[in-house]
Short mmCIF file of C-alpha atoms in Angstrom, two decimals:
data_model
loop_
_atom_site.label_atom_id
_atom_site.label_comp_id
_atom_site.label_asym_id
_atom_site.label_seq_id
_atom_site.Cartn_x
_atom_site.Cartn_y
_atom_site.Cartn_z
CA UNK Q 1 9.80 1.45 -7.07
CA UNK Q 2 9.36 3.73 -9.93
CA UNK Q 3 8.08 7.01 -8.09
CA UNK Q 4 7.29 9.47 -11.02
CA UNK Q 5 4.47 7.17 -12.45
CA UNK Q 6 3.15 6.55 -9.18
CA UNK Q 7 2.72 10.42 -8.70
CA UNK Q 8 0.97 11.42 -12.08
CA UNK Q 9 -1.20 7.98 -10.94
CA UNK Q 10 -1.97 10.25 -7.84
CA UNK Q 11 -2.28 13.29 -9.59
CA UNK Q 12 -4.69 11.99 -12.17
CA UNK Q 13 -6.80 11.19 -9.68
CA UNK Q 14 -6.55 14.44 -8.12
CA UNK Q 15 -5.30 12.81 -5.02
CA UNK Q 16 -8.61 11.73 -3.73
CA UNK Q 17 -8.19 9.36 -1.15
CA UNK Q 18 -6.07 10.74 1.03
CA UNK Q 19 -7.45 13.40 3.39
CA UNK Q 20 -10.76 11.42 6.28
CA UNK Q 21 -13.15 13.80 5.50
CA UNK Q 22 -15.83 12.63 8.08
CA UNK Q 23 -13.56 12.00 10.95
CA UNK Q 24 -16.58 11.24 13.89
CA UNK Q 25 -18.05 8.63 11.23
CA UNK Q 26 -19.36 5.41 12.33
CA UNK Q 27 -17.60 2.36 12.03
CA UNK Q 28 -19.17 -1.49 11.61
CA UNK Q 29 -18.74 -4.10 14.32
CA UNK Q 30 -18.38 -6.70 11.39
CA UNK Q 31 -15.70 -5.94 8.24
CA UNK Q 32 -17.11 -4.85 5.18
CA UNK Q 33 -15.38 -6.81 2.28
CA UNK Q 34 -14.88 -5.42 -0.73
CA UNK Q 35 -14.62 -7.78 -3.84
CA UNK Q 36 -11.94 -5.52 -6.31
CA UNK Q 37 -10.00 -5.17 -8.71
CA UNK Q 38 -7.00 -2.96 -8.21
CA UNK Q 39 -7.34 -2.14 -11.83
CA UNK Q 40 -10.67 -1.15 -12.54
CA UNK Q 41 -11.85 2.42 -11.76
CA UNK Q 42 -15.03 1.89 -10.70
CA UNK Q 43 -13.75 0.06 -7.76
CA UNK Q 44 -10.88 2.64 -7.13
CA UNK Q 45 -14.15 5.26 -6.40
CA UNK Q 46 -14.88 2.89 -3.88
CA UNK Q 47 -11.89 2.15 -1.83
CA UNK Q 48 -10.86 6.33 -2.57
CA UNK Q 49 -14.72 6.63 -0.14
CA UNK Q 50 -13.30 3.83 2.29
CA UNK Q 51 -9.75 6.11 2.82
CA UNK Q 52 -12.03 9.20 3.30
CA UNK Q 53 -14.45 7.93 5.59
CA UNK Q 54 -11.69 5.90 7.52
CA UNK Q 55 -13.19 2.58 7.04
CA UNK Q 56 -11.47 -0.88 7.02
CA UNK Q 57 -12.23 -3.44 5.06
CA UNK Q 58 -11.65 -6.88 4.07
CA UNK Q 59 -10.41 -7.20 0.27
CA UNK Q 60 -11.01 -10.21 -1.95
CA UNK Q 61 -9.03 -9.34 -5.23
CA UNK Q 62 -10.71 -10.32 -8.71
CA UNK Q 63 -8.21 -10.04 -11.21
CA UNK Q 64 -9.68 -10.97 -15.14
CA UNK Q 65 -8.83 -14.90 -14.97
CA UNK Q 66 -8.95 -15.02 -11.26
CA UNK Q 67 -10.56 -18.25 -9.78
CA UNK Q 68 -10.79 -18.06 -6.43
CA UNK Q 69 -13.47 -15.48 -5.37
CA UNK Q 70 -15.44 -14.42 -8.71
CA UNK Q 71 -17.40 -17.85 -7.96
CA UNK Q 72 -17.88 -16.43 -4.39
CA UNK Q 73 -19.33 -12.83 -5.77
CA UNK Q 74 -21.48 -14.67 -8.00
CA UNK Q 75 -23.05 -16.37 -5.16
CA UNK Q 76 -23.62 -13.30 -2.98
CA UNK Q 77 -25.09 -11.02 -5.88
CA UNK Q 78 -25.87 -12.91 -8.75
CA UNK Q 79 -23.12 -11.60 -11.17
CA UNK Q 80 -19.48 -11.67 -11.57
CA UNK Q 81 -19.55 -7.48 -11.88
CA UNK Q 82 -16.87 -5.12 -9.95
CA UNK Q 83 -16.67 -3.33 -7.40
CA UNK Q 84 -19.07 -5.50 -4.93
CA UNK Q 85 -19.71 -4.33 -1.37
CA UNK Q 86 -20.94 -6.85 1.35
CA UNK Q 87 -22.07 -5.45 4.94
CA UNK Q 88 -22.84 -7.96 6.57
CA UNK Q 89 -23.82 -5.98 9.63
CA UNK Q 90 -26.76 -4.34 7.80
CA UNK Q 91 -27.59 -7.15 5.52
CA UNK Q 92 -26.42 -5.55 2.33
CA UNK Q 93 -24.66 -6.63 -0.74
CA UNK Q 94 -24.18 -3.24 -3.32
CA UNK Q 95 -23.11 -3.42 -6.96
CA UNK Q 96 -22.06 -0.19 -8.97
CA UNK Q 97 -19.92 2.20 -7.33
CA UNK Q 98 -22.29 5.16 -7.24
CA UNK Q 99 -24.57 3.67 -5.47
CA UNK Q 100 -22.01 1.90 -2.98
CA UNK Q 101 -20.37 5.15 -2.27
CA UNK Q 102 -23.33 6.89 -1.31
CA UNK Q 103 -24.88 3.46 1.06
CA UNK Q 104 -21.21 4.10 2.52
CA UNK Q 105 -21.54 8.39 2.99
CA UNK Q 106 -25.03 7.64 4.10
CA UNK Q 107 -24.52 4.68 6.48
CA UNK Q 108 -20.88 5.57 7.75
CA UNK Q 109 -20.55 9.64 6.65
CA UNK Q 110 -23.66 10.85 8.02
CA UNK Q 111 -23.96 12.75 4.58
CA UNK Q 112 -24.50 12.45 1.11
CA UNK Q 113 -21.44 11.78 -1.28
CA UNK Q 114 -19.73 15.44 -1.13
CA UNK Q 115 -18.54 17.37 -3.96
CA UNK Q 116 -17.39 16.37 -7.28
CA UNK Q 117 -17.78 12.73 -5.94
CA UNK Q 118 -21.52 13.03 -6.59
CA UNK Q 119 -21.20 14.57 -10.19
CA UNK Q 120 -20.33 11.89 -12.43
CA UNK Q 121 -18.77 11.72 -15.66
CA UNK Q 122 -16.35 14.07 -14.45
CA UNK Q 123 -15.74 12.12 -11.37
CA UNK Q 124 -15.36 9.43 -13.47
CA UNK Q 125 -13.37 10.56 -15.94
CA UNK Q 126 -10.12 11.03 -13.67
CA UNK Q 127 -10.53 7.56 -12.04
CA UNK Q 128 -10.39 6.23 -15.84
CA UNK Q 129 -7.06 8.45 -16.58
CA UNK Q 130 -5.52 7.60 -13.43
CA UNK Q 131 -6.01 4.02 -13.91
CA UNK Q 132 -5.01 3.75 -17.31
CA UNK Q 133 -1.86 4.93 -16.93
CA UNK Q 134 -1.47 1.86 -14.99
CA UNK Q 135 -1.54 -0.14 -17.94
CA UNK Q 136 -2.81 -3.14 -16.84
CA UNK Q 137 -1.29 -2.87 -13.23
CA UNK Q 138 -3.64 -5.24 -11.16
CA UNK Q 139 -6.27 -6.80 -13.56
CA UNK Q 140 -4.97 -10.23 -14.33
CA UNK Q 141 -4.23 -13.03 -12.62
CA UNK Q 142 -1.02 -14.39 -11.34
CA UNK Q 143 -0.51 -18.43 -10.61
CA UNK Q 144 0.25 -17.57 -6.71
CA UNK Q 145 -0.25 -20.05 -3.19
CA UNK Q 146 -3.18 -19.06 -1.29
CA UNK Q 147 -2.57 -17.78 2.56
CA UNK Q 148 -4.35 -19.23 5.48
CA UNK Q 149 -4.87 -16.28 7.08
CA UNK Q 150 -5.68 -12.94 5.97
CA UNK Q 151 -2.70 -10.48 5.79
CA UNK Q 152 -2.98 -6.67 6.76
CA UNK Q 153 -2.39 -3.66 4.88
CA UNK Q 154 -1.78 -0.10 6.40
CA UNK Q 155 -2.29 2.24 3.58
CA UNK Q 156 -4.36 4.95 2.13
CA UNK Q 157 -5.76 4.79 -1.53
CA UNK Q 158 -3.73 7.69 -3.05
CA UNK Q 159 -0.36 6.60 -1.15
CA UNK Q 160 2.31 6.38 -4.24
CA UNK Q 161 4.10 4.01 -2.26
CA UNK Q 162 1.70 1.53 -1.72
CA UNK Q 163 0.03 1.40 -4.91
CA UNK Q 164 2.23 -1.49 -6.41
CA UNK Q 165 1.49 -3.15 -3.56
CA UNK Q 166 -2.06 -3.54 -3.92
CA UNK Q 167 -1.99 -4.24 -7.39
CA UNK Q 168 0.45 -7.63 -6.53
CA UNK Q 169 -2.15 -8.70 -3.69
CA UNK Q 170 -4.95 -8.26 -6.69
CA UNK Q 171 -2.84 -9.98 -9.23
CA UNK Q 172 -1.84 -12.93 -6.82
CA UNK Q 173 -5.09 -12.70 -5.23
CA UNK Q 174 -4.64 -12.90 -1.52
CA UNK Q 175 -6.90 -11.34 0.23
CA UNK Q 176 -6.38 -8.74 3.35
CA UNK Q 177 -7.66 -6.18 5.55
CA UNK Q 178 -7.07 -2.75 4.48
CA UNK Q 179 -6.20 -0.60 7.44
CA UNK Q 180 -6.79 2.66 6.29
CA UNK Q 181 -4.54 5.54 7.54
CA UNK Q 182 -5.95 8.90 5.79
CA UNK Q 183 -4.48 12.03 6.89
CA UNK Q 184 -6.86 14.25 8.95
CA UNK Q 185 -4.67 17.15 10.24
CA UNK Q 186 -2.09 19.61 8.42
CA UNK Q 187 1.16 18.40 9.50
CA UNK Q 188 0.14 15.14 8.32
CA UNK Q 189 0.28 16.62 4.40
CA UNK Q 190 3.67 17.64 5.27
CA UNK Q 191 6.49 15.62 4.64
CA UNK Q 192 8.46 14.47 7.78
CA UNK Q 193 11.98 15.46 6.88
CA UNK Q 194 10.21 18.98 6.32
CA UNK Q 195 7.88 18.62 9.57
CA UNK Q 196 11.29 17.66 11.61
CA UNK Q 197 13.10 20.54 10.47
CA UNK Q 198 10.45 23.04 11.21
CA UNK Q 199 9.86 21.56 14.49
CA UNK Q 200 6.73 20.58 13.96
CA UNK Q 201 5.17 18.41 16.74
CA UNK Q 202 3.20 15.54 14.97
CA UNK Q 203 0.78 13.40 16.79
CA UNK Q 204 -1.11 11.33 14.57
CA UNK Q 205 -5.04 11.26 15.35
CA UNK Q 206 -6.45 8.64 13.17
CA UNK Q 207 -7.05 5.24 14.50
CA UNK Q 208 -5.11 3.26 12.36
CA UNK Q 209 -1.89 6.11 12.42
CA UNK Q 210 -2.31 5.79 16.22
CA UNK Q 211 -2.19 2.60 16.00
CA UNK Q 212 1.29 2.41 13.85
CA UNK Q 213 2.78 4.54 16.26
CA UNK Q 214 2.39 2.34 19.25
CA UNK Q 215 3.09 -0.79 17.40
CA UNK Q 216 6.11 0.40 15.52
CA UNK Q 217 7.34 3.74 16.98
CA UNK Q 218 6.51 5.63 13.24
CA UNK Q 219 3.90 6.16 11.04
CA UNK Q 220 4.66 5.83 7.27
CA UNK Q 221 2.94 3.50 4.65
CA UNK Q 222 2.57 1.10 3.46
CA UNK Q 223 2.92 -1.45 6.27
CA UNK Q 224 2.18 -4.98 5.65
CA UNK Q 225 1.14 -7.49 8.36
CA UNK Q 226 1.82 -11.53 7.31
CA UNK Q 227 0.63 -13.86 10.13
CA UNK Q 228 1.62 -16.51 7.82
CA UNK Q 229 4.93 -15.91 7.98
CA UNK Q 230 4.94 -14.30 11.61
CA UNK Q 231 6.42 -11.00 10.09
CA UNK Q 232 5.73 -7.24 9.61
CA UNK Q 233 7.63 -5.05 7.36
CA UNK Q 234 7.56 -1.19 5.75
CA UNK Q 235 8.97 -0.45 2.34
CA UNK Q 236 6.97 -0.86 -0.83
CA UNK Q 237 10.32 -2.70 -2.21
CA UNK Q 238 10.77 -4.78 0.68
CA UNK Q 239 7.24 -5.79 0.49
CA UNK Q 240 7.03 -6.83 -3.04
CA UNK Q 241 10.09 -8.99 -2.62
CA UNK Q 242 8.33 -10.52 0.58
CA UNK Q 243 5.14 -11.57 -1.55
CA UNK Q 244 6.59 -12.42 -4.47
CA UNK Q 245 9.05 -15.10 -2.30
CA UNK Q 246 6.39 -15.98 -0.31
CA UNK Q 247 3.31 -16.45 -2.34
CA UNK Q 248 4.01 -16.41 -5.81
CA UNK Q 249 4.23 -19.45 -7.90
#
């Protein structure tokens, strides 16, 4: 993987979606799902919200040319427009992202949408930088086989490392959970060959970091569950190779 573009992506963006900013937020008994486009930046202000207020959710990519869950967000809101948020807990399905990201801050956060989320264009304006520099990266379709079972993503929005990632599960449009693994302390924004030589004891307190920790002795991202294929792997590189033998056609 290419780092350096991944990393003005990030930067762009002003790394937004990385840091859970409402850490004692609640979370839904039934997944949200999210119907996306990796490459559109009105939905990246959405999943950005999901990282921040730790949320999980289930992704159906729509990639331009995509057939196999535009019909299904037609049917649930009436239009084939992106991002669209179904709770079905509450009842709800949400178009536009501004008013998505503040149901979410307001159902989930406790709050209203905080700082320059809530002032659009200029919010807006970085998403549409970061995402053009992209170019193209997760808007069209791919001919791909579709998975019986959902796979599992640990990430977090901003991650450099799983960014490619996401936009091959758009383009080949499988859909998965997105475990999302935001840092909420310091040494989490430190990097762990620095934190280990500093001696710096790291104990992850998110659910989903927790979580990595006991299931694979580490916490790094992304991570990418397959029950298809009865497999689990790290490495951006490692993954890509793993859906593009698996999946695509």
């Amino acid at each position: 993987m290419a780092l350096f573009p991944q990393l003005v992506t990030s930067t762009l963006a002003l790394w937004r979606g990385t840091a859970i900013r409402a850490p004692d937020g609640d979370q839904p008994e039934q997944p949200l799902q999210l119907f996306d486009m990796e490459g559109c930046p009105h939905c990246r202000l959405v999943r950005e919200t999901l990282t921040e207020l730790d949320l999980d959710a289930v992704i159906y990519p729509c990639p331009k040319g995509g057939d196999r869950f535009r019909n299904r967000a037609r049917e649930l809101g009436g239009r084939e427009r992106f991002p669209l948020l179904v709770d079905p807990e509450q009842g709800e399905v949400l178009y536009e992202s501004r008013r998505i990201r503040r149901y979410l801050w307001e159902r989930y956060g406790h709050g209203r949408v905080p700082g320059v989320s809530s002032r659009l264009p200029l919010d807006k304006g970085r998403v549409v930088m970061a995402t053009a520099s992209r170019l193209g990266r997760g808007l069209y379709a791919k001919p791909a086989r579709r998975p019986e079972r959902l796979l599992e993503l640990y990430s977090f929005e901003s991650s450099p490392y799983s960014r490619e990632v996401r936009e091959l599960l758009c383009e080949l449009q499988l859909p998965y959970v997105i475990r999302n693994c935001g840092k909420s302390s310091g040494n989490e924004f430190v990097l762990p060959a620095v934190r280990d030589r500093l001696g710096l004891e790291y104990q992850p307190r998110s659910r989903n970091r927790m979580e990595l920790l006991d299931r694979t002795g580490r916490v790094a991202v992304p991570y990418l569950v397959d029950p298809n294929q009865g497999t689990a792997m790290y490495e951006s590189e490692t993954i890509l190779a793993h859906l593009r033998d698996h999946y695509q056609i």
